[in-house]
Tab-separated table of C-alpha atoms in Angstrom:
chain	number	residue	atom	x	y	z
V	1	MET	CA	54.051	157.893	65.625
V	2	PHE	CA	56.753	155.231	66.446
V	3	PHE	CA	57.039	152.574	69.433
V	4	ALA	CA	60.230	150.875	70.747
V	5	GLY	CA	60.886	148.199	73.017
V	6	VAL	CA	64.160	147.852	74.631
V	7	ASP	CA	64.921	144.258	76.306
V	8	ILE	CA	68.087	144.848	78.560
V	9	GLY	CA	68.963	141.196	79.638
V	10	SER	CA	72.118	140.047	81.726
V	11	THR	CA	74.190	138.955	78.413
V	12	SER	CA	72.571	140.968	75.597
V	13	THR	CA	70.379	144.101	74.950
V	14	GLU	CA	67.952	143.998	71.941
V	15	CYS	CA	65.744	146.904	70.727
V	16	VAL	CA	62.584	147.115	68.371
V	17	ILE	CA	60.804	149.811	66.769
V	18	LEU	CA	57.530	149.547	65.458
V	19	ASN	CA	55.449	151.667	63.039
V	20	GLU	CA	51.579	152.495	63.894
V	21	SER	CA	50.763	149.176	62.069
V	22	GLY	CA	52.949	147.222	64.271
V	23	GLU	CA	55.138	146.356	61.615
V	24	ILE	CA	59.095	146.171	62.722
V	25	ILE	CA	60.848	149.049	61.061
V	26	ALA	CA	64.462	148.608	62.891
V	27	ALA	CA	65.940	146.523	65.483
V	28	ASP	CA	69.215	145.740	66.888
V	29	MET	CA	71.179	143.671	69.549
V	30	ARG	CA	74.469	143.883	71.298
V	31	PRO	CA	76.483	142.539	74.563
V	32	THR	CA	75.128	144.321	77.571
V	33	GLY	CA	78.469	143.970	79.371
V	34	ALA	CA	79.300	145.685	82.539
V	35	ASN	CA	76.954	149.097	81.814
V	36	SER	CA	73.615	148.230	81.076
V	37	ALA	CA	72.256	151.877	80.998
V	38	LYS	CA	74.964	152.423	78.431
V	39	ALA	CA	73.869	149.348	76.233
V	40	ALA	CA	70.532	150.516	76.448
V	41	GLN	CA	71.021	153.644	75.237
V	42	ALA	CA	73.527	152.416	72.394
V	43	VAL	CA	71.062	149.798	71.380
V	44	LEU	CA	67.940	152.398	71.019
V	45	ASP	CA	70.249	155.009	69.122
V	46	SER	CA	71.684	152.275	66.556
V	47	ALA	CA	68.027	151.235	66.391
V	48	ILE	CA	66.544	154.731	65.922
V	49	GLN	CA	69.560	155.453	63.114
V	50	LYS	CA	68.396	152.281	61.052
V	51	ALA	CA	65.027	152.991	61.160
V	52	GLY	CA	65.906	156.521	59.597
V	53	LEU	CA	64.383	158.478	62.558
V	54	ASP	CA	65.050	162.161	63.503
V	55	ALA	CA	63.737	161.818	66.868
V	56	PRO	CA	63.230	159.155	69.478
V	57	PRO	CA	60.149	156.922	68.876
V	58	HIS	CA	57.029	158.422	70.362
V	59	ARG	CA	56.887	155.689	73.650
V	60	ILE	CA	59.541	153.363	74.855
V	61	VAL	CA	59.292	150.702	77.134
V	62	ALA	CA	62.470	148.724	78.815
V	63	THR	CA	62.024	145.274	79.986
V	64	GLY	CA	64.591	142.647	81.096
V	65	TYR	CA	66.650	142.564	84.098
V	66	GLY	CA	68.318	145.930	83.170
V	67	ARG	CA	65.039	147.776	82.776
V	68	VAL	CA	65.254	150.150	85.740
V	69	SER	CA	68.439	151.198	84.400
V	70	ALA	CA	66.937	152.716	81.228
V	71	PRO	CA	66.424	156.419	82.029
V	72	PHE	CA	64.547	157.059	78.769
V	73	ALA	CA	62.082	154.756	78.926
V	74	HIS	CA	58.259	155.799	79.907
V	75	LYS	CA	57.493	152.494	81.467
V	76	VAL	CA	58.842	149.424	82.425
V	77	VAL	CA	57.434	145.961	82.244
V	78	THR	CA	58.658	142.698	83.279
V	79	GLU	CA	60.044	140.466	80.656
V	80	ILE	CA	57.532	137.506	81.428
V	81	THR	CA	54.648	139.749	80.009
V	82	CYS	CA	56.773	141.163	77.186
V	83	HIS	CA	57.609	137.468	75.932
V	84	ALA	CA	53.961	136.489	76.511
V	85	ARG	CA	53.318	139.393	74.315
V	86	GLY	CA	55.682	139.077	71.875
V	87	VAL	CA	55.164	135.378	71.233
V	88	LEU	CA	51.080	135.717	70.883
V	89	HIS	CA	51.997	138.235	68.321
V	90	LEU	CA	54.268	135.907	66.249
V	91	PHE	CA	52.247	132.446	67.098
V	92	PRO	CA	48.714	133.376	68.419
V	93	GLN	CA	47.776	129.394	68.816
V	94	VAL	CA	50.865	129.046	71.572
V	95	ARG	CA	49.954	129.106	75.214
V	96	THR	CA	53.354	127.895	76.155
V	97	ILE	CA	56.339	129.758	76.457
V	98	VAL	CA	60.008	128.064	77.397
V	99	ASP	CA	62.196	130.970	77.843
V	100	VAL	CA	65.904	130.141	78.554
V	101	GLY	CA	68.242	133.324	78.744
V	102	GLY	CA	71.521	134.154	79.747
V	103	GLN	CA	71.247	133.476	83.841
V	104	ASP	CA	67.847	131.794	84.246
V	105	SER	CA	65.020	129.753	82.448
V	106	LYS	CA	61.267	130.314	82.588
V	107	VAL	CA	58.009	128.234	81.427
V	108	ILE	CA	55.395	130.795	81.061
V	109	ARG	CA	51.679	129.885	80.677
V	110	ILE	CA	49.738	132.378	78.632
V	111	GLY	CA	45.914	132.774	77.660
V	112	PRO	CA	44.478	133.273	74.408
V	113	LYS	CA	44.909	137.389	74.800
V	114	GLY	CA	48.788	136.799	76.063
V	115	ASN	CA	47.766	137.259	79.566
V	116	VAL	CA	50.330	135.541	81.699
V	117	ILE	CA	48.312	132.641	83.528
V	118	ASP	CA	51.545	131.220	85.575
V	119	PHE	CA	54.943	130.872	85.430
V	120	VAL	CA	57.530	129.103	87.056
V	121	MET	CA	61.481	130.664	86.870
V	122	ASN	CA	64.727	129.001	88.046
V	123	ASP	CA	66.753	131.994	88.876
V	124	LYS	CA	68.853	130.396	91.854
V	125	CYS	CA	71.776	129.269	89.522
V	126	SER	CA	73.073	129.376	86.276
V	127	ALA	CA	72.151	125.531	85.176
V	128	GLY	CA	70.139	125.271	82.495
V	129	SER	CA	71.006	128.931	81.037
V	130	GLY	CA	73.143	130.332	78.396
V	131	ARG	CA	75.873	130.623	81.181
V	132	PHE	CA	76.021	126.934	81.870
V	133	LEU	CA	76.320	126.490	77.947
V	134	GLU	CA	79.581	128.793	78.089
V	135	VAL	CA	80.801	127.255	80.472
V	136	MET	CA	80.575	124.082	79.121
V	137	ALA	CA	81.655	125.238	75.779
V	138	ARG	CA	84.782	126.787	77.284
V	139	ALA	CA	85.662	123.535	78.989
V	140	LEU	CA	85.433	121.369	75.617
V	141	GLU	CA	87.307	124.415	73.991
V	142	VAL	CA	84.490	124.590	71.267
V	143	GLU	CA	82.521	127.603	69.864
V	144	LEU	CA	79.296	128.247	71.586
V	145	ASP	CA	77.573	128.434	68.312
V	146	ASP	CA	78.946	124.959	67.323
V	147	LEU	CA	77.395	123.463	70.283
V	148	GLY	CA	74.315	122.547	68.414
V	149	PRO	CA	75.533	120.973	65.594
V	150	LEU	CA	78.194	118.910	66.877
V	151	SER	CA	75.408	117.256	69.369
V	152	GLU	CA	73.491	116.323	66.471
V	153	LYS	CA	76.337	113.956	65.497
V	154	SER	CA	76.258	112.146	68.872
V	155	ALA	CA	76.267	108.241	68.353
V	156	GLU	CA	75.785	107.313	72.281
V	157	GLU	CA	73.597	108.582	74.856
V	158	ILE	CA	75.566	109.413	78.203
V	159	SER	CA	74.458	111.115	81.191
V	160	ILE	CA	75.865	114.241	83.166
V	161	SER	CA	74.897	113.826	86.538
V	162	SER	CA	75.384	117.019	88.064
V	163	MET	CA	73.677	120.344	87.318
V	164	CYS	CA	76.232	122.518	89.466
V	165	THR	CA	77.835	124.555	86.961
V	166	VAL	CA	81.152	124.112	88.760
V	167	PHE	CA	80.789	120.137	89.286
V	168	ALA	CA	79.702	119.556	85.867
V	169	GLU	CA	82.605	121.244	84.375
V	170	SER	CA	84.449	118.958	86.338
V	171	GLU	CA	82.411	116.278	85.313
V	172	VAL	CA	83.063	117.316	81.844
V	173	ILE	CA	86.716	117.461	81.732
V	174	SER	CA	86.785	114.008	83.361
V	175	LEU	CA	84.925	112.713	80.394
V	176	VAL	CA	87.221	114.229	77.948
V	177	ALA	CA	90.274	112.508	79.899
V	178	ARG	CA	88.437	109.687	79.136
V	179	ALA	CA	88.386	110.247	75.663
V	180	VAL	CA	84.672	110.096	75.564
V	181	PRO	CA	83.611	111.444	72.125
V	182	VAL	CA	82.739	115.655	72.361
V	183	GLU	CA	79.674	115.438	70.551
V	184	ASP	CA	78.439	112.834	72.990
V	185	ILE	CA	79.244	114.934	76.021
V	186	ILE	CA	77.270	118.034	74.590
V	187	ASN	CA	74.643	116.081	73.989
V	188	GLY	CA	74.513	114.756	77.663
V	189	ILE	CA	75.085	118.303	78.547
V	190	HIS	CA	71.662	119.482	76.607
V	191	LYS	CA	69.954	116.385	77.590
V	192	SER	CA	70.510	117.357	81.518
V	193	ILE	CA	69.428	120.924	81.006
V	194	VAL	CA	66.552	119.694	79.127
V	195	ASN	CA	65.605	117.381	81.862
V	196	ARG	CA	65.771	120.203	84.301
V	197	LEU	CA	63.167	122.162	81.652
V	198	ALA	CA	60.950	119.223	81.194
V	199	SER	CA	60.461	119.414	85.201
V	200	GLN	CA	59.599	123.481	84.953
V	201	MET	CA	56.978	122.228	82.325
V	202	GLN	CA	55.446	119.581	83.804
V	203	ARG	CA	54.688	122.409	86.733
V	204	MET	CA	52.720	124.346	84.148
V	205	ASN	CA	50.808	121.478	82.632
V	206	PRO	CA	51.830	122.903	79.285
V	207	GLU	CA	49.544	122.858	76.143
V	208	PRO	CA	50.935	122.550	72.571
V	209	ASP	CA	52.066	124.078	70.938
V	210	ILE	CA	55.220	125.442	72.432
V	211	VAL	CA	57.590	128.042	71.373
V	212	MET	CA	60.940	128.552	72.679
V	213	THR	CA	62.678	131.723	73.266
V	214	GLY	CA	65.801	133.200	74.438
V	215	GLY	CA	69.497	132.881	73.063
V	216	VAL	CA	69.584	129.112	73.995
V	217	ALA	CA	66.911	128.753	71.350
V	218	LYS	CA	69.511	129.231	68.401
V	219	ASN	CA	70.870	125.940	69.594
V	220	SER	CA	69.488	123.533	67.259
V	221	GLY	CA	70.419	120.397	69.665
V	222	MET	CA	68.721	122.013	72.780
V	223	VAL	CA	65.524	122.668	70.631
V	224	LYS	CA	65.615	118.698	69.175
V	225	LYS	CA	66.182	117.255	73.128
V	226	LEU	CA	63.312	119.650	74.233
V	227	SER	CA	61.100	118.875	71.264
V	228	GLN	CA	61.658	115.184	72.129
V	229	ALA	CA	60.847	115.721	75.820
V	230	ALA	CA	57.712	117.737	75.130
V	231	GLY	CA	56.302	114.866	72.433
V	232	HIS	CA	55.915	117.255	69.444
V	233	VAL	CA	58.217	119.964	67.532
V	234	VAL	CA	58.907	122.897	69.872
V	235	LEU	CA	58.420	126.322	67.687
V	236	VAL	CA	61.383	128.706	67.536
V	237	PRO	CA	60.859	132.344	66.624
V	238	GLU	CA	63.302	133.343	63.526
V	239	ASN	CA	65.370	135.524	66.166
V	240	PRO	CA	64.386	134.031	69.259
V	241	ARG	CA	66.419	136.907	71.347
V	242	MET	CA	64.204	139.701	69.829
V	243	THR	CA	61.045	138.343	71.199
V	244	GLY	CA	60.957	140.553	74.678
V	245	ALA	CA	61.791	143.519	72.813
V	246	LEU	CA	59.080	142.887	70.582
V	247	GLY	CA	56.507	142.250	73.266
V	248	ALA	CA	57.642	145.212	74.854
V	249	ALA	CA	57.003	147.803	71.810
V	250	LEU	CA	53.543	146.052	71.533
V	251	THR	CA	52.913	146.430	75.002
V	252	VAL	CA	53.734	149.979	74.556
V	253	MET	CA	51.731	150.614	71.463
V	254	GLY	CA	49.000	149.211	73.138
V	255	LEU	CA	48.854	151.184	76.072
V	256	ASP	CA	49.314	154.141	74.025
V	257	ARG	CA	45.896	153.236	72.356
V	258	GLU	CA	43.784	152.743	75.476
């Protein structure tokens, strides 16, 4: 018997398949694109092929923004619940999650059994999200994956005063025109995002340890800045983008056994 979780996000879609022992036997990820239903089906089919299965998993949970667009799902669950379940599985001691995805950011407090105690979410604008970093990378003409390593070479702290994506882009372009080093600009961008995340964290009274999930958690500069703001090292899963899909698969496995 096999269980699958499909996390249909705004920018990427992930799938995790578990066996009866809760072990990951296959995982896949691809861009969501303009058709979330198509992306969800494609990532599920690919994961099934990787797992060597002759039929779809016994039970499937869909989560994320596009969860209602997955006709194959037996159940839909919010991404907040799934991230909590996924993080608890990977880091049983953790009680605070910072999830930074393509279009929003969330800080989630969880209980010892992975139950969501409280959360705060910024989904009204793209500031503090992966989309914000994409726009900044384009303005600086650097690859998105290079933002983290470049920011760690920064020699001077500068501030990006605007958190509106449009105004921040103009501010970055102005800094480039003044020949401010790219490394310092990127470091300033990370600092401005973390300041917003720190404000969200304070509202949740975070308890150590803290885990960062979502695609932005692959940015080493962001993780370093968040660790400094938290006062201790922020933990990151081996594949932070898969946390929601893993949690979805674990959720459906648990429901099936109830």
